[in-house]
Backbone as CSV, one residue per row, in Angstrom:
resi,resn,N_x,N_y,N_z,CA_x,CA_y,CA_z,C_x,C_y,C_z
1,UNK,12.526,9.571,-16.357,11.430,9.137,-15.517,11.957,8.949,-14.106
2,UNK,11.182,9.420,-13.126,11.540,9.255,-11.720,10.452,8.457,-11.012
3,UNK,10.880,7.685,-10.041,9.946,7.004,-9.134,10.444,7.279,-7.720
4,UNK,9.563,7.822,-6.901,9.870,8.021,-5.489,8.986,7.080,-4.681
5,UNK,9.358,6.858,-3.429,8.486,6.061,-2.575,8.493,6.589,-1.154
6,UNK,7.421,6.289,-0.463,7.277,6.605,0.956,6.993,5.301,1.672
7,UNK,7.797,5.002,2.681,7.587,3.783,3.462,6.600,4.033,4.589
8,UNK,5.939,2.954,4.991,5.025,2.995,6.126,5.053,1.623,6.789
9,UNK,4.535,1.547,8.004,4.468,0.265,8.703,3.239,0.240,9.593
10,UNK,2.803,-0.982,9.907,1.671,-1.146,10.805,1.655,-2.565,11.362
11,UNK,1.105,-2.687,12.539,0.911,-3.978,13.198,-0.561,-4.331,13.046
12,UNK,-0.849,-5.552,12.594,-2.248,-5.915,12.392,-2.419,-7.427,12.418
13,UNK,-3.662,-7.830,12.614,-4.024,-9.244,12.600,-4.939,-9.514,11.410
14,UNK,-4.884,-10.743,10.944,-5.804,-11.189,9.899,-5.861,-12.700,9.907
15,UNK,-6.782,-13.220,9.141,-6.815,-14.646,8.883,-7.264,-14.835,7.451
16,UNK,-6.772,-15.901,6.848,-7.066,-16.192,5.454,-7.912,-17.466,5.403
17,UNK,-9.242,-17.310,5.382,-10.128,-18.460,5.539,-10.033,-19.519,4.450
18,UNK,-9.507,-19.182,3.292,-9.405,-20.150,2.201,-8.053,-20.848,2.155
19,UNK,-7.118,-20.391,2.968,-5.767,-20.954,2.985,-5.793,-22.336,3.620
20,UNK,-5.025,-23.262,3.062,-5.009,-24.625,3.590,-3.913,-24.851,4.624
21,UNK,-3.206,-23.786,4.993,-2.134,-23.914,5.975,-2.431,-23.122,7.225
22,UNK,-1.371,-22.797,7.967,-1.524,-22.141,9.259,-2.081,-20.721,9.162
23,UNK,-1.985,-20.096,8.001,-2.513,-18.725,7.854,-4.037,-18.672,7.860
24,UNK,-4.652,-19.840,7.900,-6.112,-19.911,8.030,-6.532,-19.433,9.433
25,UNK,-5.608,-19.642,10.405,-5.904,-19.242,11.778,-5.600,-17.759,11.971
26,UNK,-6.231,-17.163,12.953,-5.984,-15.764,13.308,-4.519,-15.606,13.712
27,UNK,-3.865,-14.610,13.113,-2.456,-14.346,13.420,-2.140,-12.900,13.056
28,UNK,-0.967,-12.442,13.448,-0.593,-11.063,13.184,0.754,-10.941,12.511
29,UNK,0.997,-9.728,11.994,2.259,-9.416,11.328,2.680,-8.000,11.686
30,UNK,3.953,-7.760,11.546,4.492,-6.405,11.538,4.672,-6.053,10.063
31,UNK,3.610,-5.515,9.474,3.619,-5.196,8.046,4.484,-3.971,7.784
32,UNK,5.115,-3.952,6.622,5.799,-2.770,6.104,5.302,-2.552,4.695
33,UNK,5.400,-1.338,4.229,4.960,-1.090,2.871,5.612,0.130,2.269
34,UNK,5.377,0.283,0.979,5.870,1.433,0.229,4.808,1.857,-0.773
35,UNK,4.648,3.163,-0.893,3.812,3.738,-1.938,4.749,4.400,-2.934
36,UNK,4.609,4.044,-4.207,5.465,4.562,-5.264,4.696,5.569,-6.123
37,UNK,5.345,6.677,-6.433,4.790,7.720,-7.294,5.790,7.963,-8.416
38,UNK,5.294,8.034,-9.654,6.165,8.211,-10.813,5.840,9.505,-11.538
39,UNK,6.858,10.055,-12.183,6.670,11.247,-12.998,7.779,11.339,-14.040
40,UNK,7.442,11.915,-15.181,8.455,12.121,-16.214,9.040,13.525,-16.164
41,UNK,8.621,14.296,-15.147,9.176,15.654,-14.988,9.187,16.030,-13.514
42,UNK,10.086,16.938,-13.195,10.185,17.454,-11.839,9.490,18.806,-11.772
43,UNK,9.031,19.166,-10.575,8.382,20.468,-10.387,9.405,21.572,-10.671
44,UNK,8.920,22.647,-11.261,9.823,23.731,-11.648,9.556,25.032,-10.905
45,UNK,8.548,25.018,-10.019,8.251,26.232,-9.255,7.901,25.870,-7.817
46,UNK,7.969,26.870,-6.967,7.551,26.701,-5.574,8.509,25.883,-4.742
47,UNK,8.025,25.500,-3.573,8.873,24.788,-2.617,9.180,23.352,-3.042
48,UNK,8.466,22.843,-4.040,8.723,21.488,-4.536,9.641,21.482,-5.760
49,UNK,10.265,22.618,-6.063,11.164,22.690,-7.216,12.209,21.577,-7.143
50,UNK,12.358,20.851,-8.255,13.318,19.757,-8.315,12.810,18.443,-7.767
51,UNK,11.528,18.378,-7.390,10.948,17.165,-6.802,9.852,16.591,-7.699
52,UNK,9.628,15.291,-7.569,8.428,14.671,-8.128,7.237,15.125,-7.297
53,UNK,7.400,15.027,-5.980,6.371,15.390,-5.004,7.062,15.506,-3.660
54,UNK,6.634,16.424,-2.856,7.153,16.513,-1.488,6.692,15.270,-0.735
55,UNK,7.600,14.584,-0.077,7.243,13.369,0.652,6.154,13.622,1.691
56,UNK,6.101,14.830,2.232,5.072,15.135,3.233,3.669,15.125,2.628
57,UNK,3.547,15.431,1.346,2.247,15.367,0.664,1.786,13.920,0.589
58,UNK,2.683,13.043,0.214,2.348,11.622,0.153,2.022,11.078,1.537
59,UNK,2.793,11.485,2.526,2.557,11.061,3.913,1.188,11.513,4.403
60,UNK,0.768,12.705,4.015,-0.539,13.230,4.442,-1.693,12.393,3.895
61,UNK,-1.509,11.768,2.739,-2.534,10.882,2.179,-2.488,9.502,2.832
62,UNK,-1.298,9.061,3.171,-1.097,7.710,3.680,-1.418,7.569,5.167
63,UNK,-1.037,8.543,5.962,-1.209,8.445,7.419,-2.637,8.142,7.876
64,UNK,-3.676,8.784,7.314,-5.037,8.458,7.765,-5.435,7.004,7.488
65,UNK,-4.927,6.430,6.412,-5.232,5.024,6.121,-4.598,4.115,7.168
66,UNK,-3.344,4.406,7.498,-2.654,3.604,8.513,-3.359,3.752,9.859
67,UNK,-3.670,4.977,10.237,-4.272,5.242,11.551,-5.687,4.689,11.677
68,UNK,-6.504,4.834,10.643,-7.933,4.519,10.749,-8.335,3.138,10.252
69,UNK,-7.434,2.422,9.544,-7.819,1.128,8.977,-6.797,0.013,9.149
70,UNK,-5.521,0.365,9.338,-4.481,-0.655,9.291,-3.808,-0.943,10.624
71,UNK,-3.301,0.067,11.305,-2.480,-0.171,12.491,-3.305,-0.627,13.687
72,UNK,-2.989,-1.823,14.164,-3.658,-2.454,15.299,-5.143,-2.728,15.034
73,UNK,-5.413,-3.154,13.809,-6.774,-3.546,13.434,-6.792,-5.011,13.029
74,UNK,-7.998,-5.585,13.055,-8.261,-6.900,12.484,-8.660,-6.625,11.043
75,UNK,-7.767,-6.888,10.108,-7.909,-6.436,8.730,-9.117,-7.025,8.014
76,UNK,-9.531,-8.224,8.384,-10.727,-8.793,7.757,-11.913,-7.860,7.954
77,UNK,-12.000,-7.228,9.123,-13.105,-6.308,9.411,-12.822,-4.894,8.909
78,UNK,-11.672,-4.341,9.266,-11.427,-2.927,8.981,-11.333,-2.627,7.484
79,UNK,-10.876,-3.594,6.685,-10.763,-3.371,5.250,-11.969,-3.914,4.486
80,UNK,-12.821,-4.659,5.199,-13.986,-5.240,4.540,-13.608,-6.321,3.537
81,UNK,-12.521,-7.020,3.810,-12.043,-8.065,2.906,-12.211,-9.426,3.568
82,UNK,-12.759,-10.366,2.841,-12.920,-11.706,3.389,-11.567,-12.363,3.642
83,UNK,-10.641,-12.142,2.723,-9.331,-12.762,2.814,-8.259,-11.705,2.516
84,UNK,-7.841,-10.948,3.546,-6.885,-9.858,3.324,-5.444,-10.345,3.169
85,UNK,-5.179,-10.889,2.007,-3.815,-11.287,1.661,-2.980,-10.029,1.447
86,UNK,-1.684,-10.191,1.361,-0.823,-9.042,1.057,-1.224,-8.420,-0.278
87,UNK,-1.589,-9.264,-1.232,-2.023,-8.780,-2.536,-3.271,-7.912,-2.414
88,UNK,-4.237,-8.383,-1.633,-5.493,-7.643,-1.465,-5.280,-6.347,-0.684
89,UNK,-4.402,-6.376,0.311,-4.116,-5.167,1.098,-3.453,-4.116,0.211
90,UNK,-2.502,-4.525,-0.619,-1.834,-3.586,-1.526,-2.844,-2.963,-2.487
91,UNK,-3.748,-3.758,-3.032,-4.768,-3.233,-3.954,-5.724,-2.295,-3.231
92,UNK,-6.075,-2.612,-1.984,-6.978,-1.763,-1.199,-6.337,-0.399,-0.956
93,UNK,-5.068,-0.391,-0.531,-4.366,0.877,-0.286,-4.276,1.676,-1.582
94,UNK,-3.929,1.003,-2.674,-3.829,1.684,-3.962,-5.158,2.360,-4.315
95,UNK,-6.256,1.625,-4.167,-7.581,2.173,-4.513,-7.910,3.406,-3.672
96,UNK,-7.593,3.357,-2.386,-7.872,4.505,-1.509,-7.024,5.712,-1.892
97,UNK,-5.759,5.496,-2.216,-4.895,6.605,-2.623,-5.313,7.154,-3.987
98,UNK,-5.758,6.270,-4.859,-6.249,6.711,-6.169,-7.513,7.555,-6.008
99,UNK,-8.423,7.110,-5.133,-9.637,7.890,-4.835,-9.287,9.263,-4.280
100,UNK,-8.222,9.341,-3.507,-7.797,10.607,-2.907,-7.112,11.522,-3.924
101,UNK,-6.853,10.988,-5.109,-6.266,11.805,-6.163,-4.764,11.998,-6.082
102,UNK,-4.051,11.028,-5.529,-2.587,11.134,-5.463,-2.040,11.150,-6.893
103,UNK,-1.428,12.252,-7.309,-0.940,12.337,-8.686,0.266,11.436,-8.923
104,UNK,0.280,10.752,-10.059,1.404,9.906,-10.421,1.475,8.586,-9.676
105,UNK,0.397,8.213,-8.987,0.405,6.956,-8.224,0.791,5.808,-9.154
106,UNK,1.844,5.104,-8.787,2.408,4.053,-9.624,2.094,2.662,-9.085
107,UNK,2.372,2.439,-7.791,2.163,1.122,-7.211,2.221,1.193,-5.691
108,UNK,1.745,0.111,-5.082,1.806,-0.042,-3.625,2.354,-1.431,-3.340
109,UNK,3.330,-1.473,-2.455,3.966,-2.727,-2.056,3.676,-2.975,-0.583
110,UNK,3.316,-4.212,-0.246,3.076,-4.604,1.142,3.958,-5.805,1.466
111,UNK,4.786,-5.638,2.489,5.655,-6.719,2.948,5.037,-7.338,4.194
112,UNK,4.693,-8.591,4.084,4.073,-9.317,5.192,5.131,-9.851,6.151
113,UNK,6.257,-10.237,5.599,7.408,-10.671,6.391,8.647,-10.040,5.758
114,UNK,9.803,-10.300,6.316,11.024,-9.715,5.742,11.402,-10.362,4.419
115,UNK,10.773,-11.471,4.064,11.105,-12.150,2.806,9.930,-12.304,1.848
116,UNK,8.752,-11.794,2.206,7.561,-12.008,1.374,6.772,-10.722,1.212
117,UNK,6.493,-10.375,-0.051,5.801,-9.125,-0.333,4.936,-9.262,-1.579
118,UNK,4.036,-8.305,-1.744,3.216,-8.201,-2.948,3.192,-6.740,-3.367
119,UNK,3.223,-6.501,-4.675,3.127,-5.135,-5.182,1.985,-5.066,-6.181
120,UNK,1.128,-4.061,-5.987,0.004,-3.823,-6.893,0.321,-2.604,-7.744
121,UNK,0.237,-2.767,-9.061,0.490,-1.689,-10.017,-0.814,-1.149,-10.566
122,UNK,-0.760,0.064,-11.023,-1.899,0.663,-11.693,-2.278,-0.149,-12.915
123,UNK,-3.551,-0.471,-13.060,-3.979,-1.193,-14.269,-3.688,-0.395,-15.545
124,UNK,-3.539,0.915,-15.428,-3.211,1.729,-16.606,-1.801,1.440,-17.096
125,UNK,-0.913,1.005,-16.202,0.458,0.705,-16.593,0.562,-0.629,-17.301
126,UNK,-0.240,-1.590,-16.887,-0.186,-2.942,-17.436,-1.601,-3.438,-17.708
127,UNK,-2.257,-2.925,-18.759,-3.627,-3.376,-19.039,-3.659,-4.871,-19.352
128,UNK,-4.741,-5.500,-18.930,-4.886,-6.932,-19.210,-5.084,-7.143,-20.697
129,UNK,-4.498,-8.180,-21.211,-4.619,-8.480,-22.653,-5.861,-9.266,-22.927
């Protein structure tokens, strides 16, 4: 089994209206993230021979999300989320990539700071009991 990832970053503002601390106020972050794709086999033909997926294919799906919804946006508005926590942002990105048909989509990780992150996995990997 292989897992590859593509990193991305964006600058954005948000506020968490239900938070009882300082994150309730409008503030910004230099977010970083990773999109993970998994496969139990490598491509055997064409220019992707020996790969799970060409990183440029993953980048082509990810770049429009960063450009049109994430980078230099107020995430409460651009994502349509009342409380865009790192957890909610990771799930939102995952849903958009899943809608786009990214094959083997495994998970999306969003780092809000250098020490704090959230990762959203496919519900197919870990169904609720």
